[in-house]
CSV table of C-alpha atoms in Angstrom, one decimal:
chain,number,residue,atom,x,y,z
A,18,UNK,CA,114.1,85.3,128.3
A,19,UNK,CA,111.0,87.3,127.3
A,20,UNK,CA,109.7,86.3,123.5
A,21,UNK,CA,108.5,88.9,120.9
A,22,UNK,CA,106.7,87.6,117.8
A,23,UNK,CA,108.6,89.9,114.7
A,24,UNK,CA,107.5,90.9,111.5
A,25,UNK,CA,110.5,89.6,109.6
A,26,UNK,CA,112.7,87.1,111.8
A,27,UNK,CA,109.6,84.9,113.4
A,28,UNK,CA,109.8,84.0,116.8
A,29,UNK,CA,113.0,85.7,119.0
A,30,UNK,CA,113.7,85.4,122.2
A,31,UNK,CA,115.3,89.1,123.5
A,32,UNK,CA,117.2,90.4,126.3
A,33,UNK,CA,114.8,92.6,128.7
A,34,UNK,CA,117.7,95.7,128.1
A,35,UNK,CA,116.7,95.6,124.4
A,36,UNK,CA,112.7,96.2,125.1
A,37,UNK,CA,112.3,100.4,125.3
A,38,UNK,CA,109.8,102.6,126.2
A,39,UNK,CA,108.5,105.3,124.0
A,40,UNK,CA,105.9,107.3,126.7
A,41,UNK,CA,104.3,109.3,123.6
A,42,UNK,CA,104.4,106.5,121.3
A,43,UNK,CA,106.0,108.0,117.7
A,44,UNK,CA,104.7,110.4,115.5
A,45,UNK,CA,101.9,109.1,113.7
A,46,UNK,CA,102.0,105.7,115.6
A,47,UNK,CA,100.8,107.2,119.3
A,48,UNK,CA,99.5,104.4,120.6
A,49,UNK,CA,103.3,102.2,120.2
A,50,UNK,CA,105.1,102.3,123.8
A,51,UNK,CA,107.0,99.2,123.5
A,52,UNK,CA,109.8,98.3,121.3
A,53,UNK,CA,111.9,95.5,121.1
A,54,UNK,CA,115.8,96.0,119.6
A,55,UNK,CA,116.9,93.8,117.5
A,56,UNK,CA,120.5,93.0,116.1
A,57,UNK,CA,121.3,90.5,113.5
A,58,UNK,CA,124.4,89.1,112.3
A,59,UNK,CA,125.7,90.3,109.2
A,60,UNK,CA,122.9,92.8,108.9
A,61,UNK,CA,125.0,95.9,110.7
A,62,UNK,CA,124.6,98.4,110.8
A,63,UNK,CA,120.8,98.2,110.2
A,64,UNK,CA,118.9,97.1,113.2
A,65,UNK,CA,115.5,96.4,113.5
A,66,UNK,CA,112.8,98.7,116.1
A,67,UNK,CA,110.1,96.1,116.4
A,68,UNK,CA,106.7,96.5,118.0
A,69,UNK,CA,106.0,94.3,120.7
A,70,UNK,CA,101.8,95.2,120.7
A,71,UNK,CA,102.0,94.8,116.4
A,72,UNK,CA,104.3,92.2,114.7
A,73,UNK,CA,103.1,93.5,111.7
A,74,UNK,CA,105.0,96.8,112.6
A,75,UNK,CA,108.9,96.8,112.5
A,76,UNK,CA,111.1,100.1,111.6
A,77,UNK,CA,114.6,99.5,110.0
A,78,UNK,CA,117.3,102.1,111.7
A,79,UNK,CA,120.7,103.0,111.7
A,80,UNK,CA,122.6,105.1,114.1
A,81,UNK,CA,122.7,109.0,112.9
A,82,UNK,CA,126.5,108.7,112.9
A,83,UNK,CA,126.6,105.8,110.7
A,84,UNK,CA,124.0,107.7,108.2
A,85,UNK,CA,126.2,110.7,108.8
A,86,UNK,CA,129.1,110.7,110.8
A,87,UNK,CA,129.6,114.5,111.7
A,88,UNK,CA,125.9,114.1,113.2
A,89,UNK,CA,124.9,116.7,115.7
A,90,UNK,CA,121.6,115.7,118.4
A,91,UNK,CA,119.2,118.6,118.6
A,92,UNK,CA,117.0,117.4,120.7
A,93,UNK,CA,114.2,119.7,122.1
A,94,UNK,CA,114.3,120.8,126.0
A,95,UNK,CA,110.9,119.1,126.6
A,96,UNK,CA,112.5,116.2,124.8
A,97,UNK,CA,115.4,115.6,126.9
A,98,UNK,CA,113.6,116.3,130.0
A,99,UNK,CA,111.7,113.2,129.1
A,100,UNK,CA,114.6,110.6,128.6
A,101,UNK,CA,115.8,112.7,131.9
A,102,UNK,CA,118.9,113.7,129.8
A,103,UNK,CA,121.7,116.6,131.0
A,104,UNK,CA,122.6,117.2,127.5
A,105,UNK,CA,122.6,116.5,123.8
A,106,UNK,CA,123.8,112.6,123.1
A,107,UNK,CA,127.1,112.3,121.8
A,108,UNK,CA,128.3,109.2,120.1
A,109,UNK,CA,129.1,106.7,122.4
A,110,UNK,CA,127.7,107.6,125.6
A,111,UNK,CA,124.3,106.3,127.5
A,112,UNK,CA,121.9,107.2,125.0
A,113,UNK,CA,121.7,105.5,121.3
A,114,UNK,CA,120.4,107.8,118.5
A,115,UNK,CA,118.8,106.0,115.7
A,116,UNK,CA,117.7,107.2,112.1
A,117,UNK,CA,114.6,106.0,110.8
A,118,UNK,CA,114.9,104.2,107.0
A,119,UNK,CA,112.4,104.5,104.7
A,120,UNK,CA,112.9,102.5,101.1
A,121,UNK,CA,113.9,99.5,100.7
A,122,UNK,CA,116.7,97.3,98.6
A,123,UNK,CA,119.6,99.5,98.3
A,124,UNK,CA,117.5,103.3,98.0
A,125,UNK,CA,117.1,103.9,101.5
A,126,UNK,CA,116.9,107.3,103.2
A,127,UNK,CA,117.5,107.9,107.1
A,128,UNK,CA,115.0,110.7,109.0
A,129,UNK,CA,117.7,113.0,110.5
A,130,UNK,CA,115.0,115.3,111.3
A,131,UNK,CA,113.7,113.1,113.6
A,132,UNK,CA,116.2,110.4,115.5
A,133,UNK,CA,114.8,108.3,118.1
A,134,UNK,CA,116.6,108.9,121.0
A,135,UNK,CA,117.2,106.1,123.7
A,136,UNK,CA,118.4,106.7,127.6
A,137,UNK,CA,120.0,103.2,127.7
A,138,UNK,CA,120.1,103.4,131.2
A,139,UNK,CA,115.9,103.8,131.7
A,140,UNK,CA,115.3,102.5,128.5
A,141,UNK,CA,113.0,105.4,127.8
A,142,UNK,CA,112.7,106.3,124.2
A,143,UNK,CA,111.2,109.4,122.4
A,144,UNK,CA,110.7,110.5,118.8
A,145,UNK,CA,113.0,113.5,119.1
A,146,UNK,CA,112.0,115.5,116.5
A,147,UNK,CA,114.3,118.6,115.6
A,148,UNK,CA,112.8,122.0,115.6
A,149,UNK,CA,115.4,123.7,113.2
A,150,UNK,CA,115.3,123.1,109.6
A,151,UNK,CA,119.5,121.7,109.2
A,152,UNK,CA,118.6,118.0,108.5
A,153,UNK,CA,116.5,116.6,106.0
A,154,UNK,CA,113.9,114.0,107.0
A,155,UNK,CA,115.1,111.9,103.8
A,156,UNK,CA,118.4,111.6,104.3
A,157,UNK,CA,120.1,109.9,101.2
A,158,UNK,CA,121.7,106.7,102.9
A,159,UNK,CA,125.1,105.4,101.7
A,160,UNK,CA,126.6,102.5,104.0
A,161,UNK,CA,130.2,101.7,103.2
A,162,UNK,CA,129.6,97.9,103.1
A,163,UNK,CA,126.0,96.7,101.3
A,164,UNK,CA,123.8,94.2,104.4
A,165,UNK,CA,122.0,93.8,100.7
A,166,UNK,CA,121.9,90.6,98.7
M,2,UNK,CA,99.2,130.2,99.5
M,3,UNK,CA,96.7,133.0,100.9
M,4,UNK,CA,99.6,135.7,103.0
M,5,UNK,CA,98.3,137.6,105.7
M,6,UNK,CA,100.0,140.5,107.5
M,7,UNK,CA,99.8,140.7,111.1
M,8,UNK,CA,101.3,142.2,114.2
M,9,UNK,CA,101.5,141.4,117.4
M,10,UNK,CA,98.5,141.2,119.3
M,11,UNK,CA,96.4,141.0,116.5
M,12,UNK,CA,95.0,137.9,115.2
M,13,UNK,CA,92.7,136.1,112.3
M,14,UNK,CA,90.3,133.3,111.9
M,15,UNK,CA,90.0,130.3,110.0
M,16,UNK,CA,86.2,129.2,109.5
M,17,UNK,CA,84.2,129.8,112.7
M,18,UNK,CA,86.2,128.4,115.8
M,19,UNK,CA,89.8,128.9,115.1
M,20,UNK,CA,91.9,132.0,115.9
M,21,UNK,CA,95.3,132.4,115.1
M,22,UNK,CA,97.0,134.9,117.1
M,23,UNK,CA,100.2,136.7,116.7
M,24,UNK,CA,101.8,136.9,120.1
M,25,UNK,CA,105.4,137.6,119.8
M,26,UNK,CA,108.2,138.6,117.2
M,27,UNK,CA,111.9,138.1,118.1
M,28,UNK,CA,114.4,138.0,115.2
M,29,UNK,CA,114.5,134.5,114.8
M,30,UNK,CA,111.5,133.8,115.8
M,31,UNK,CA,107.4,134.3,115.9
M,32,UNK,CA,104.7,133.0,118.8
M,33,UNK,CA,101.1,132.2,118.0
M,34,UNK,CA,98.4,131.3,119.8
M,35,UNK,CA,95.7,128.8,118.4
M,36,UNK,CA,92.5,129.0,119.9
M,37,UNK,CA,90.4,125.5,118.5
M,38,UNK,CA,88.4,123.2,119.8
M,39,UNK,CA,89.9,120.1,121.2
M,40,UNK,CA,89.2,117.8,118.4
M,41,UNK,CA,91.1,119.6,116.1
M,42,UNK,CA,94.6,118.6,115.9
M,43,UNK,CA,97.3,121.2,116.2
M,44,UNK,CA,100.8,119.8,115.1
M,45,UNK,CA,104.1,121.5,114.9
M,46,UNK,CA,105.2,121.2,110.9
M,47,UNK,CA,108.3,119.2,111.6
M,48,UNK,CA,106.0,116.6,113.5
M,49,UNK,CA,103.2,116.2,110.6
M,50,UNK,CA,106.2,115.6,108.8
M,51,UNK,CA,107.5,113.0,111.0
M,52,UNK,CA,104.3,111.1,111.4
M,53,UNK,CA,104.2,110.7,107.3
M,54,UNK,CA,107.6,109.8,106.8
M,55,UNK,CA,107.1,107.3,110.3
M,56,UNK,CA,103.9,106.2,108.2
M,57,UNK,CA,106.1,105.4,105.0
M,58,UNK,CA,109.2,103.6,107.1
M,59,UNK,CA,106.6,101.2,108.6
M,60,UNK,CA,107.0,99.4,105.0
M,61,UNK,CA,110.7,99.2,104.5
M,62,UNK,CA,112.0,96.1,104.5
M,63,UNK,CA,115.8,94.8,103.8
M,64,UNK,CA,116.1,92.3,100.9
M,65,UNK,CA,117.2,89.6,103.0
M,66,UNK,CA,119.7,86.8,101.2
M,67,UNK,CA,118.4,83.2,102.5
């Protein structure tokens, strides 16, 4: 098994389906293509995007439908043509949506404006940013069950 | 914020090699065309958005119990 050297769990050794490929990079961080996945017991529903070229650079996420369970995908026609998508994700089908955090300790807010979108079956990955205005970019995070000490 | 009127076809300049031009008006909806040089970056607002809030994320960590 392939390791990745991560910012905040050392040395991991990761299943090749958990390493995705983001063509554009991400907004702001262009020149990131590869991500690795990464689960950890007792930590869900927060998973970890971490960079395989940077171990210094690691995005907390959650799934949109666990930061807001009536959710809708908006993704943009260019963007689904990328991830070679027929139409928006639902929950539970071939692609995984996850919202970005941004905080830390128990303030954390999840970027609904801009999910990153994985087809699960290419592993291809995009930044999917919305281009209506419905969901706020600082999304007010409240998870039933604290992953916090 | 400086407002400027325009309609379609009709356009204005910001310092001496970008235009701004008003191409389009539907109801929901308006299409410019930026003429700039290359260097200069031309970002959707929602993206420039995206990038900063990407920017701030990168330094969220969980409190992790040991």
């Amino acid at each position: 098994m392939p390791h990745v050297l991560t910012r905040d769990f050392g040395e991991l050794a990761y299943e090749p389906c958990a390493e995705w490929f983001f063509p554009r990079g991400l907004p702001g961080f262009e020149d990131q293509n590869r991500f690795v996945l990464i689960e950890r017991d007792g930590l869900a529903p927060i998973v970890f995007l971490q960079s395989l070229k940077t171990p210094a650079l690691c995005f907390l996420a959650v799934s949109v439908w666990a930061a807001d369970p009536a959710y809708q995908v908006g993704m943009t026609r260019d963007d689904l043509d990328a991830l070679e998508l027929n139409g928006q994700p639902q929950p539970g089908d071939g692609a995984l949506c996850l919202a970005i955090l941004s905080g830390s300790g128990e303030a954390f807010t999840a970027n609904l404006l801009a999910p990153v979108v994985v087809n699960l079956k290419t592993r291809t990955a995009v930044q999917a940013v919305r281009a209506d205005s419905i969901y706020s970019h600082r999304h007010p995070l409240r998870l039933e069950a604290s992953p916090c000490s | 914020m400086l407002v400027i009127s325009r309609r379609p076809g009709e356009s204005l300049w910001i310092g001496e090699d970008i235009e701004v031009e008003l191409l389009e008006i539907s109801p929901s909806q308006v299409k410019l065309g930026i003429r700039a040089p290359r260097e200069v970056p031309v970002l959707r607002g929602e993206i420039r958005v995206t990038a900063d809030q990407n920017r701030a994320a990168s330094q969220a960590r969980l409190t992790l119990a040991d």
